[in-house]
Short mmCIF file of C-alpha atoms in Angstrom, two decimals:
data_model
loop_
_atom_site.label_atom_id
_atom_site.label_comp_id
_atom_site.label_asym_id
_atom_site.label_seq_id
_atom_site.Cartn_x
_atom_site.Cartn_y
_atom_site.Cartn_z
CA MET A 1 0.00 0.00 0.00
CA PRO A 2 1.32 3.51 -0.74
CA ALA A 3 2.99 5.33 2.13
CA GLN A 4 0.55 7.45 4.08
CA GLN A 5 1.00 11.20 4.42
CA GLY A 6 0.42 10.98 8.15
CA TRP A 7 -1.28 8.76 10.67
CA PRO A 8 -2.80 9.34 14.08
CA THR A 9 -1.71 8.20 17.48
CA ARG A 10 -3.20 4.80 18.33
CA ARG A 11 -4.41 6.34 21.59
CA ALA A 12 -7.83 7.87 21.09
CA LEU A 13 -8.34 11.17 22.90
CA LEU A 14 -10.89 11.61 25.62
CA PRO A 15 -13.62 14.17 24.87
CA GLY A 16 -12.28 17.66 25.40
CA SER A 17 -8.75 16.53 26.17
CA GLY A 18 -7.23 18.30 23.18
CA PRO A 19 -4.50 17.10 20.80
CA ILE A 20 -1.90 16.18 23.40
CA CYS A 21 -0.86 12.69 22.27
CA ARG A 22 0.01 13.88 18.80
CA PRO A 23 0.52 12.05 15.52
CA LEU A 24 3.90 10.87 14.36
CA LYS A 25 4.26 12.12 10.83
CA LYS A 26 5.53 9.98 8.01
CA SER A 27 9.17 10.61 7.29
CA PHE A 28 11.21 7.52 8.05
CA SER A 29 9.69 4.33 6.64
CA LEU A 30 7.32 3.85 9.54
CA THR A 31 5.16 1.11 8.09
CA LEU A 32 8.22 -0.86 6.97
CA ILE A 33 9.70 -0.75 10.47
CA ASP A 34 6.38 -1.43 12.19
CA ALA A 35 5.60 -4.49 10.04
CA LEU A 36 9.09 -5.97 9.81
CA ASP A 37 8.91 -8.60 12.55
CA THR A 38 5.42 -9.58 11.34
CA LEU A 39 7.05 -10.80 8.12
CA LEU A 40 9.24 -13.25 10.01
CA ILE A 41 6.46 -14.47 12.29
CA LEU A 42 4.37 -15.19 9.18
CA GLY A 43 7.36 -17.02 7.66
CA ASN A 44 8.26 -14.54 4.91
CA VAL A 45 12.03 -14.67 5.45
CA SER A 46 13.05 -13.31 2.06
CA GLU A 47 10.92 -10.20 2.43
CA PHE A 48 12.28 -9.64 5.96
CA GLN A 49 15.80 -9.73 4.55
CA ARG A 50 14.90 -7.36 1.72
CA VAL A 51 13.30 -4.82 4.05
CA VAL A 52 16.31 -4.90 6.38
CA ASN A 53 18.47 -3.87 3.43
CA VAL A 54 16.03 -1.16 2.42
CA LEU A 55 16.03 0.30 5.93
CA GLN A 56 19.81 0.34 6.14
CA GLU A 57 20.00 2.27 2.91
CA GLY A 58 17.14 4.72 3.35
CA VAL A 59 16.30 5.63 6.96
CA ASP A 60 17.42 9.02 8.25
CA PHE A 61 16.44 10.45 11.64
CA ASP A 62 18.22 13.78 11.12
CA ILE A 63 15.10 15.49 9.84
CA ASP A 64 13.17 18.59 10.83
CA VAL A 65 10.01 16.78 11.97
CA ASN A 66 7.93 17.09 15.14
CA ALA A 67 7.38 13.52 16.28
CA SER A 68 5.38 11.90 19.06
CA VAL A 69 7.85 10.66 21.66
CA PHE A 70 5.48 7.83 22.59
CA GLU A 71 4.76 6.66 19.05
CA THR A 72 8.37 6.91 17.89
CA ASN A 73 9.37 4.73 20.81
CA ILE A 74 6.81 1.96 20.47
CA ARG A 75 6.80 1.79 16.67
CA VAL A 76 10.30 2.77 15.57
CA VAL A 77 12.59 1.96 18.52
CA GLY A 78 10.56 -1.13 19.44
CA GLY A 79 10.30 -2.31 15.84
CA LEU A 80 14.01 -1.92 15.20
CA LEU A 81 15.02 -3.66 18.44
CA SER A 82 12.75 -6.61 17.72
CA ALA A 83 13.98 -6.92 14.14
CA HIS A 84 17.58 -6.68 15.34
CA LEU A 85 17.13 -9.53 17.81
CA LEU A 86 15.33 -11.67 15.21
CA SER A 87 17.79 -10.97 12.39
CA LYS A 88 19.87 -14.10 12.79
CA LYS A 89 16.78 -16.30 12.97
CA ALA A 90 15.66 -14.70 9.71
CA GLY A 91 18.89 -15.67 7.98
CA VAL A 92 20.36 -12.18 7.93
CA GLU A 93 24.16 -12.19 8.02
CA VAL A 94 24.85 -10.55 11.36
CA GLU A 95 28.06 -8.72 12.16
CA ALA A 96 30.65 -9.77 14.70
CA GLY A 97 29.50 -8.94 18.19
CA TRP A 98 25.76 -9.48 17.56
CA PRO A 99 23.40 -9.12 19.43
CA CYS A 100 25.49 -6.49 21.20
CA SER A 101 26.02 -4.65 17.91
CA GLY A 102 24.41 -4.41 14.50
CA PRO A 103 22.99 -1.86 12.07
CA LEU A 104 19.38 -2.15 13.29
CA LEU A 105 20.53 -1.76 16.90
CA ARG A 106 22.47 1.37 15.96
CA MET A 107 19.39 2.73 14.21
CA ALA A 108 17.26 2.04 17.30
CA GLU A 109 19.79 3.78 19.49
CA GLU A 110 19.93 6.77 17.15
CA ALA A 111 16.14 7.08 17.17
CA ALA A 112 16.00 6.78 20.98
CA ARG A 113 18.67 9.46 21.44
CA LYS A 114 16.49 11.81 19.44
CA LEU A 115 13.85 11.35 22.14
CA LEU A 116 16.06 11.97 25.18
CA PRO A 117 15.69 15.79 25.16
CA ALA A 118 11.99 15.30 25.91
CA PHE A 119 12.89 13.81 29.32
CA GLN A 120 14.79 16.91 30.46
CA THR A 121 12.05 18.22 32.72
CA PRO A 122 11.98 19.00 36.47
CA THR A 123 9.87 15.89 37.10
CA GLY A 124 11.61 13.50 34.71
CA MET A 125 8.31 13.01 32.90
CA PRO A 126 8.78 13.62 29.16
CA TYR A 127 7.15 16.11 26.83
CA GLY A 128 4.78 14.51 24.36
CA THR A 129 6.48 15.83 21.22
CA VAL A 130 10.07 16.41 20.17
CA ASN A 131 11.65 17.75 17.02
CA LEU A 132 14.03 15.11 15.70
CA LEU A 133 16.52 17.75 14.57
CA HIS A 134 16.20 20.54 17.15
CA GLY A 135 14.86 18.87 20.29
CA VAL A 136 11.87 20.19 22.25
CA ASN A 137 10.30 23.26 20.68
CA PRO A 138 10.30 26.33 22.96
CA GLY A 139 6.51 26.60 22.83
CA GLU A 140 5.81 22.91 23.36
CA THR A 141 2.88 22.14 25.67
CA PRO A 142 3.94 20.57 28.99
CA VAL A 143 0.73 18.51 29.14
CA THR A 144 1.25 14.83 28.28
CA CYS A 145 -0.99 11.78 28.58
CA THR A 146 -0.11 9.19 31.21
CA ALA A 147 0.65 6.49 28.64
CA GLY A 148 2.99 8.94 26.91
CA ILE A 149 5.03 9.08 30.12
CA GLY A 150 4.96 5.48 31.33
CA THR A 151 5.51 3.51 28.11
CA PHE A 152 9.29 3.36 27.72
CA ILE A 153 10.76 0.79 30.10
CA VAL A 154 10.49 -2.20 27.72
CA GLU A 155 12.31 -0.57 24.80
CA PHE A 156 14.66 1.68 26.78
CA ALA A 157 15.78 -1.02 29.23
CA THR A 158 16.42 -3.38 26.32
CA LEU A 159 18.47 -0.69 24.61
CA SER A 160 20.51 -0.02 27.74
CA HIS A 161 21.24 -3.71 28.25
CA LEU A 162 22.32 -4.22 24.63
CA THR A 163 24.40 -1.06 24.27
CA GLY A 164 25.77 -0.76 27.80
CA ASP A 165 24.50 2.82 28.10
CA PRO A 166 22.27 3.12 31.21
CA VAL A 167 20.79 6.50 30.26
CA PHE A 168 17.79 4.99 28.47
CA GLU A 169 16.67 2.73 31.29
CA ASP A 170 17.38 5.48 33.83
CA VAL A 171 15.04 8.03 32.21
CA ALA A 172 12.33 5.42 31.69
CA ARG A 173 12.44 4.37 35.34
CA LYS A 174 12.42 7.97 36.54
CA ALA A 175 9.29 8.67 34.48
CA LEU A 176 7.54 5.57 35.84
CA LYS A 177 8.33 6.51 39.41
CA ALA A 178 7.15 10.10 38.88
CA LEU A 179 3.71 8.84 37.89
CA TRP A 180 3.66 6.48 40.87
CA LYS A 181 4.61 9.34 43.20
CA ASN A 182 1.76 11.50 41.87
CA ARG A 183 -1.06 8.95 42.12
CA SER A 184 -4.08 10.03 44.13
CA ASP A 185 -4.76 9.11 47.76
CA ILE A 186 -7.11 6.37 46.57
CA GLY A 187 -4.39 4.91 44.33
CA LEU A 188 -5.46 6.10 40.87
CA VAL A 189 -3.79 8.13 38.13
CA GLY A 190 -5.47 10.57 35.78
CA ASN A 191 -5.32 10.92 32.03
CA HIS A 192 -3.12 13.97 31.38
CA ILE A 193 -0.51 15.65 33.57
CA ASP A 194 1.69 18.74 33.38
CA VAL A 195 5.26 17.40 33.19
CA ILE A 196 6.70 20.62 34.63
CA THR A 197 4.46 21.08 37.67
CA ALA A 198 3.20 17.47 38.09
CA LYS A 199 -0.38 18.80 38.30
CA TRP A 200 -3.11 16.60 36.85
CA VAL A 201 -4.88 18.36 33.98
CA ALA A 202 -7.36 15.59 33.08
CA GLN A 203 -8.45 13.70 36.17
CA ASP A 204 -10.38 10.84 34.58
CA ALA A 205 -9.02 7.51 35.81
CA GLY A 206 -9.49 4.25 33.94
CA ILE A 207 -7.69 1.53 32.01
CA GLY A 208 -8.21 2.87 28.49
CA ALA A 209 -7.07 5.62 26.16
CA GLY A 210 -4.30 7.85 27.46
CA VAL A 211 -3.49 5.53 30.38
CA ASP A 212 -3.52 1.94 29.07
CA SER A 213 0.08 1.09 28.23
CA TYR A 214 1.39 2.60 31.49
CA PHE A 215 -0.20 -0.32 33.34
CA GLU A 216 0.86 -2.69 30.58
CA TYR A 217 4.52 -1.67 30.91
CA LEU A 218 4.59 -2.09 34.68
CA VAL A 219 3.71 -5.76 34.15
CA LYS A 220 5.82 -6.36 31.07
CA GLY A 221 8.74 -4.40 32.50
CA ALA A 222 8.54 -6.55 35.62
CA ILE A 223 8.60 -9.75 33.54
CA LEU A 224 11.34 -8.56 31.19
CA LEU A 225 13.63 -7.29 33.97
CA GLN A 226 12.48 -9.66 36.75
CA ASP A 227 11.72 -6.51 38.73
CA LYS A 228 9.59 -7.03 41.84
CA GLU A 229 9.18 -3.29 42.43
CA LEU A 230 7.43 -2.75 39.11
CA MET A 231 5.13 -5.72 39.71
CA ALA A 232 4.30 -4.47 43.21
CA MET A 233 3.37 -1.08 41.75
CA PHE A 234 0.99 -2.69 39.26
CA LEU A 235 -0.63 -4.91 41.88
CA GLU A 236 -1.39 -1.85 43.99
CA TYR A 237 -2.94 -0.13 40.98
CA ASP A 238 -4.89 -3.30 40.22
CA LYS A 239 -6.49 -3.21 43.68
CA ALA A 240 -7.55 0.42 43.24
CA ILE A 241 -8.86 -0.23 39.72
CA LYS A 242 -11.01 -3.12 40.95
CA ASN A 243 -12.25 -1.11 43.94
CA TYR A 244 -13.28 2.03 42.05
CA THR A 245 -13.69 1.36 38.32
CA LYS A 246 -14.95 -2.21 38.02
CA PHE A 247 -18.71 -2.82 37.70
CA ASP A 248 -20.10 -6.20 36.64
CA ASP A 249 -16.84 -7.11 34.89
CA TRP A 250 -16.82 -3.81 32.97
CA TYR A 251 -14.36 -1.03 33.73
CA LEU A 252 -15.69 2.54 33.78
CA TRP A 253 -13.99 5.94 34.00
CA VAL A 254 -14.00 7.59 37.42
CA GLN A 255 -12.72 10.78 39.05
CA MET A 256 -9.19 10.00 40.22
CA TYR A 257 -9.53 11.64 43.66
CA LYS A 258 -13.10 10.68 44.56
CA GLY A 259 -13.75 7.47 42.62
CA THR A 260 -17.10 8.73 41.33
CA VAL A 261 -18.12 7.60 37.82
CA SER A 262 -17.35 10.20 35.14
CA MET A 263 -17.93 8.18 31.94
CA PRO A 264 -19.85 4.86 31.81
CA VAL A 265 -18.24 3.84 28.53
CA PHE A 266 -16.13 0.99 27.20
CA GLN A 267 -13.34 2.02 24.83
CA SER A 268 -11.96 -0.43 22.31
CA LEU A 269 -8.44 0.27 23.58
CA GLU A 270 -9.43 -1.22 26.93
CA ALA A 271 -9.69 -4.67 25.35
CA TYR A 272 -6.00 -5.28 26.10
CA TRP A 273 -6.86 -5.63 29.80
CA PRO A 274 -7.92 -9.33 29.84
CA GLY A 275 -4.65 -10.25 28.16
CA LEU A 276 -2.71 -8.28 30.78
CA GLN A 277 -4.68 -9.97 33.55
CA SER A 278 -3.70 -13.34 32.12
CA LEU A 279 -0.01 -12.43 32.46
CA ILE A 280 -0.41 -12.08 36.24
CA GLY A 281 -2.48 -15.25 36.51
CA ASP A 282 -5.88 -13.57 37.03
CA VAL A 283 -7.45 -15.74 34.33
CA ASP A 284 -11.00 -16.07 35.70
CA ASN A 285 -11.55 -12.30 35.90
CA ALA A 286 -9.88 -11.92 32.52
CA MET A 287 -12.27 -14.36 30.83
CA ARG A 288 -15.37 -12.73 32.29
CA THR A 289 -14.32 -9.29 31.07
CA PHE A 290 -13.26 -10.70 27.71
CA LEU A 291 -16.69 -12.23 27.18
CA ASN A 292 -18.30 -8.83 27.85
CA TYR A 293 -16.13 -7.28 25.18
CA TYR A 294 -16.83 -10.15 22.78
CA THR A 295 -20.58 -9.46 22.98
CA VAL A 296 -19.88 -5.96 21.67
CA TRP A 297 -17.85 -7.41 18.81
CA LYS A 298 -20.66 -9.75 17.85
CA GLN A 299 -23.15 -6.87 17.96
CA PHE A 300 -21.25 -4.80 15.37
CA GLY A 301 -18.69 -7.07 13.66
CA GLY A 302 -15.91 -5.09 15.35
CA LEU A 303 -15.28 -2.91 18.40
CA PRO A 304 -16.46 0.71 18.16
CA GLU A 305 -14.03 3.22 19.61
CA PHE A 306 -16.53 4.09 22.36
CA TYR A 307 -19.48 1.97 23.56
CA ASN A 308 -22.05 3.32 26.01
CA ILE A 309 -22.52 0.48 28.50
CA PRO A 310 -25.92 1.47 30.00
CA GLN A 311 -27.41 2.18 26.55
CA GLY A 312 -25.75 -0.81 24.87
CA TYR A 313 -24.81 1.20 21.77
CA THR A 314 -22.09 3.28 20.15
CA VAL A 315 -21.20 6.83 21.21
CA ASP A 316 -21.77 9.65 18.72
CA LYS A 317 -18.73 10.29 16.50
CA ARG A 318 -16.95 7.26 17.98
CA GLU A 319 -18.57 4.56 15.84
CA GLY A 320 -15.48 3.60 13.86
CA TYR A 321 -13.19 0.56 14.05
CA PRO A 322 -9.68 1.15 12.69
CA LEU A 323 -8.91 -2.60 12.83
CA ARG A 324 -7.43 -2.35 16.31
CA PRO A 325 -5.72 -5.44 17.76
CA GLU A 326 -6.53 -5.28 21.47
CA LEU A 327 -9.37 -7.82 21.70
CA ILE A 328 -7.49 -10.24 19.43
CA GLU A 329 -4.37 -9.71 21.54
CA SER A 330 -6.28 -10.71 24.66
CA ALA A 331 -7.71 -13.73 22.86
CA MET A 332 -4.20 -14.88 21.95
CA TYR A 333 -2.92 -14.57 25.54
CA LEU A 334 -5.99 -16.20 27.05
CA TYR A 335 -5.96 -19.07 24.58
CA ARG A 336 -2.37 -19.82 25.51
CA ALA A 337 -3.49 -19.91 29.15
CA THR A 338 -6.81 -21.79 28.85
CA ARG A 339 -7.19 -23.43 25.41
CA ASP A 340 -10.84 -22.30 25.59
CA PRO A 341 -12.33 -22.76 22.08
CA THR A 342 -14.44 -19.61 22.55
CA LEU A 343 -11.25 -17.65 21.97
CA LEU A 344 -10.73 -19.31 18.60
CA GLU A 345 -14.31 -18.38 17.71
CA LEU A 346 -13.42 -14.73 18.27
CA GLY A 347 -10.41 -15.19 16.02
CA ARG A 348 -12.58 -16.73 13.31
CA ASP A 349 -15.11 -13.90 13.63
CA ALA A 350 -12.34 -11.33 13.37
CA VAL A 351 -10.89 -12.89 10.23
CA GLU A 352 -14.31 -13.10 8.59
CA SER A 353 -15.29 -9.54 9.56
CA ILE A 354 -12.06 -7.97 8.40
CA GLU A 355 -12.05 -9.96 5.17
CA LYS A 356 -15.69 -9.24 4.39
CA ILE A 357 -15.90 -5.59 5.44
CA SER A 358 -12.44 -4.08 5.19
CA LYS A 359 -10.62 -5.74 2.31
CA VAL A 360 -9.96 -3.43 -0.64
CA ASP A 361 -7.65 -3.64 -3.65
CA CYS A 362 -4.57 -2.23 -1.93
CA GLY A 363 -4.98 -3.40 1.66
CA PHE A 364 -7.49 -3.37 4.51
CA ALA A 365 -9.33 -0.13 5.15
CA THR A 366 -10.37 1.39 8.45
CA ILE A 367 -14.11 0.98 9.13
CA LYS A 368 -15.39 4.53 9.48
CA ASP A 369 -18.77 3.52 10.92
CA LEU A 370 -19.63 0.07 12.26
CA ARG A 371 -23.35 0.76 11.97
CA ASP A 372 -23.33 0.76 8.17
CA HIS A 373 -19.75 -0.49 7.51
CA ARG A 374 -18.65 2.60 5.58
CA LEU A 375 -14.88 2.64 5.01
CA ASP A 376 -12.23 5.30 5.43
CA ASN A 377 -9.36 5.79 2.96
CA ARG A 378 -6.57 4.70 5.32
CA MET A 379 -4.91 1.65 6.85
CA GLU A 380 -3.14 2.07 10.17
CA SER A 381 0.34 0.58 10.49
CA PHE A 382 -0.72 -1.18 13.71
CA PHE A 383 -2.97 -3.40 11.59
CA LEU A 384 0.16 -4.97 10.11
CA ALA A 385 2.27 -4.73 13.27
CA GLU A 386 -0.33 -6.05 15.70
CA THR A 387 -3.71 -7.20 14.40
CA VAL A 388 -2.40 -9.56 11.71
CA LYS A 389 0.35 -10.82 14.02
CA TYR A 390 -1.90 -11.65 16.97
CA LEU A 391 -4.45 -13.32 14.70
CA TYR A 392 -1.74 -15.49 13.14
CA LEU A 393 -0.28 -16.42 16.53
CA LEU A 394 -3.73 -17.31 17.86
CA PHE A 395 -4.04 -20.00 15.18
CA ASP A 396 -0.38 -21.10 15.01
CA PRO A 397 0.50 -22.99 18.21
CA ASP A 398 3.83 -24.14 16.76
CA ASN A 399 5.15 -20.69 15.91
CA PHE A 400 8.64 -20.02 17.26
CA ILE A 401 7.18 -17.18 19.35
CA HIS A 402 5.40 -19.82 21.45
CA ASN A 403 8.61 -21.75 22.17
CA ASP A 404 8.49 -23.24 25.68
CA GLY A 405 12.26 -23.24 26.15
CA SER A 406 12.78 -26.80 24.93
CA VAL A 407 14.91 -25.54 22.04
CA PHE A 408 17.23 -22.58 21.93
CA ASP A 409 20.33 -21.15 20.29
CA VAL A 410 23.69 -20.53 21.90
CA VAL A 411 25.71 -17.64 20.52
CA ILE A 412 29.11 -16.33 21.47
CA THR A 413 29.45 -12.67 22.39
CA PRO A 414 32.48 -10.74 23.62
CA TYR A 415 31.11 -11.32 27.12
CA GLY A 416 30.59 -15.08 26.99
CA GLU A 417 28.02 -17.61 25.84
CA CYS A 418 24.49 -16.37 25.41
CA VAL A 419 21.19 -18.26 25.12
CA LEU A 420 18.67 -16.83 22.63
CA ASN A 421 15.36 -17.78 20.98
CA ALA A 422 14.23 -19.92 23.92
CA GLY A 423 10.80 -18.28 24.07
CA GLY A 424 9.22 -16.13 26.72
CA TYR A 425 9.10 -13.18 24.31
CA VAL A 426 7.75 -9.96 25.80
CA PHE A 427 5.64 -7.95 23.35
CA ASN A 428 5.86 -4.20 23.53
CA THR A 429 2.59 -2.30 23.18
CA GLU A 430 2.97 -2.32 19.38
CA ALA A 431 3.36 -6.15 19.41
CA HIS A 432 7.11 -6.11 18.76
CA PRO A 433 8.53 -9.19 20.53
CA ILE A 434 11.64 -8.75 22.69
CA ASP A 435 13.69 -11.81 23.65
CA PRO A 436 14.28 -11.38 27.41
CA ALA A 437 17.36 -13.59 27.30
CA ALA A 438 19.08 -11.05 25.05
CA LEU A 439 19.26 -8.63 27.96
CA HIS A 440 21.82 -10.95 29.58
CA CYS A 441 24.09 -11.12 26.53
CA CYS A 442 25.92 -7.82 26.61
CA ARG A 443 26.97 -7.16 30.18
CA LYS A 444 30.36 -5.52 30.51
CA ARG A 445 32.37 -3.79 33.17
CA LYS A 446 33.09 -0.10 32.80
CA GLU A 447 36.81 -0.72 33.28
CA GLU A 448 36.78 -2.98 30.23
CA GLN A 449 35.55 -0.60 27.54
CA TRP A 450 37.49 -2.24 24.75
CA GLU A 451 36.16 -2.12 21.20
CA VAL A 452 33.66 -4.98 20.88
CA GLU A 453 33.28 -4.94 17.10
CA ASP A 454 37.02 -4.84 16.39
CA LEU A 455 37.72 -7.62 18.86
CA MET A 456 35.09 -9.93 17.47
CA ARG A 457 36.18 -9.33 13.90
CA GLU A 458 39.66 -10.40 14.97
CA PHE A 459 38.26 -13.57 16.57
CA TYR A 460 36.30 -14.58 13.50
CA SER A 461 39.24 -13.92 11.18
CA LEU A 462 41.41 -16.48 12.93
CA LYS A 463 41.59 -20.07 11.83
CA ARG A 464 39.53 -22.67 13.63
CA ASN A 465 41.12 -23.97 16.87
CA LYS A 466 43.94 -21.45 16.70
CA LYS A 467 44.97 -20.07 20.09
CA PHE A 468 45.95 -16.47 20.52
CA THR A 469 46.71 -13.90 23.19
CA LEU A 470 44.86 -10.72 23.97
CA LYS A 471 46.18 -7.76 25.84
CA ARG A 472 43.96 -5.80 28.13
CA ALA A 473 44.81 -2.54 29.76
CA SER A 474 44.86 -3.16 33.50
CA ASP A 475 46.70 -2.17 36.63
CA HIS A 476 49.02 -5.18 36.26
CA GLY A 477 49.33 -5.26 32.48
CA GLU A 478 48.48 -8.96 32.42
CA GLU A 479 47.87 -10.90 29.23
CA GLU A 480 45.02 -13.39 29.00
CA SER A 481 44.21 -16.10 26.50
CA ALA A 482 41.05 -17.40 24.91
CA LYS A 483 39.99 -19.79 22.17
CA ASP A 484 38.30 -19.06 18.91
CA PRO A 485 34.62 -18.50 19.87
CA ARG A 486 33.47 -20.39 16.78
CA ASP A 487 34.57 -23.61 18.45
CA ALA A 488 31.68 -23.47 20.89
CA SER A 489 29.05 -22.39 18.40
CA SER A 490 29.94 -25.14 15.90
CA GLU A 491 28.93 -27.99 18.18
CA LYS A 492 25.91 -29.97 16.95
CA GLY A 493 22.65 -29.42 18.76
CA GLY A 494 23.83 -26.15 20.25
CA GLU A 495 25.89 -27.98 22.91
CA LYS A 496 28.56 -26.08 24.77
CA ARG A 497 32.19 -27.03 24.35
CA SER A 498 34.23 -26.83 27.48
CA SER A 499 37.72 -25.39 27.41
CA LYS A 500 40.32 -24.35 29.91
CA LYS A 501 40.35 -20.65 30.48
CA SER A 502 41.91 -18.24 32.91
CA SER A 503 39.51 -17.27 35.67
CA HIS A 504 39.74 -13.71 34.33
CA SER A 505 39.46 -14.47 30.62
CA LEU A 506 37.92 -11.71 28.58
CA LEU A 507 35.72 -14.27 26.87
CA SER A 508 34.44 -16.01 29.96
CA CYS A 509 31.58 -15.03 32.21
CA PRO A 510 29.92 -16.72 35.16
CA SER A 511 27.23 -19.18 34.11
CA GLN A 512 23.72 -17.86 34.58
CA SER A 513 22.01 -18.64 37.84
CA PHE A 514 18.92 -20.82 37.80
CA ASN A 515 16.73 -17.76 38.39
CA SER A 516 18.29 -16.00 35.41
CA LYS A 517 17.56 -18.96 33.19
CA LEU A 518 13.96 -18.92 34.36
CA ALA A 519 13.73 -15.36 33.02
CA VAL A 520 14.00 -16.88 29.56
CA LEU A 521 10.63 -18.50 30.08
CA GLY A 522 9.01 -15.24 31.15
CA GLN A 523 8.28 -16.26 34.74
CA VAL A 524 5.77 -14.04 36.51
CA PHE A 525 6.11 -13.50 40.23
CA LEU A 526 3.33 -12.50 42.62
CA ASP A 527 3.17 -11.50 46.28
CA ASN A 528 2.92 -15.11 47.43
CA THR A 529 5.98 -16.41 45.55
#
């Protein structure tokens, strides 16, 4: 489909909230980046390889464009990180030092650095928009939606672990904690906040538009980083959400300080919530809420942006369905947890509805109005990045994404052996899968800032089984030896080859603890574990 001239934020705005979560304008191959990992998950390896080459030749972030910090992160940084970590599986020839180096990783880092000026506020909470060439505009509004502040830890922590630069994870954590610090006395957060003064501008509290992925990233950040603090924060929010916003397995909007109902509506973006509940083991509540949402789907053949719960019908001017993925996403998670055939029925209904209503000559069009199925002349990139992907994964139990850890790859990095592709992938909010094991591949000490790429190129240029000596700058000027790292990776079945090494060898690292290996499987911890 032809490149779009611009596309909106996936976060719908609340009535009267104003254009705070702004669009990310088309300027750097957004749809290509957003859909890249979908190609591999669907098995189109050759097209994945072709697009990787196209991106290396044509993407430029040094452009005078005002971009959404939130959208650039989840679509561009997240898409590039996922594609980088999947490159070898897709048959791309990776450079020496991968996954700790590589062209897609460098592109992700470059894009993320363009966003860092937005975090330079008194509170640590970022502005919503940044100019990719000049930084934050002098007249930029300080009002940002909650999701636009709390949706960075998955991508930025991954980037810090792969590059060794802690600045990304640090700013993401600071933003998360600022929101936590400014929650109300009854434990809720609002929809929009002033990032300079930390005053809440929109005080509607709920699980949907403008807030959603903040809660999502507390859970997924906790799983990815095995971080008990992040999980504890979410569980406290979960209690408040159930106490004040939950009614008959629906979730309403309430005033964040008083808990009184402000909007008795269901938003299509809220349909991610059952899937998130499944990740913390709250499957029974998740299924009941999912079935509520599914009744709305069956009523219209899709989820309207807003649905008035008491009236049982759409909200004026919110009747459209831009082929959002959230209900299908929840179906995929819940089916993995329960194998309930009802979830496959939703998948079948989604395929039939989209095929029957939305398919046009050059793609799949947004449904402008679910009441009469009129179409709009646009296709959102999240349809390719998320909706298609989650539908495919719902019906493909043997996809590599669903790996249970029974098979895996062992790669050699400058910092030791590294296990990858063992499963437990953590999806960012744009459905870009991150391999949690990769975060353990690139640890290095600050006193050993030797050139990774040059060192690995030297290793791979040596003949098989040839021994050599490396010099490392140290207080004692000692020399240490290591073997050609290809020896270990060439063993059949991915088995490790043992070899004698100095206890301080540059190429050795302590074996992972049992708990670290469990992180590969995406273990979730709760208060009682």
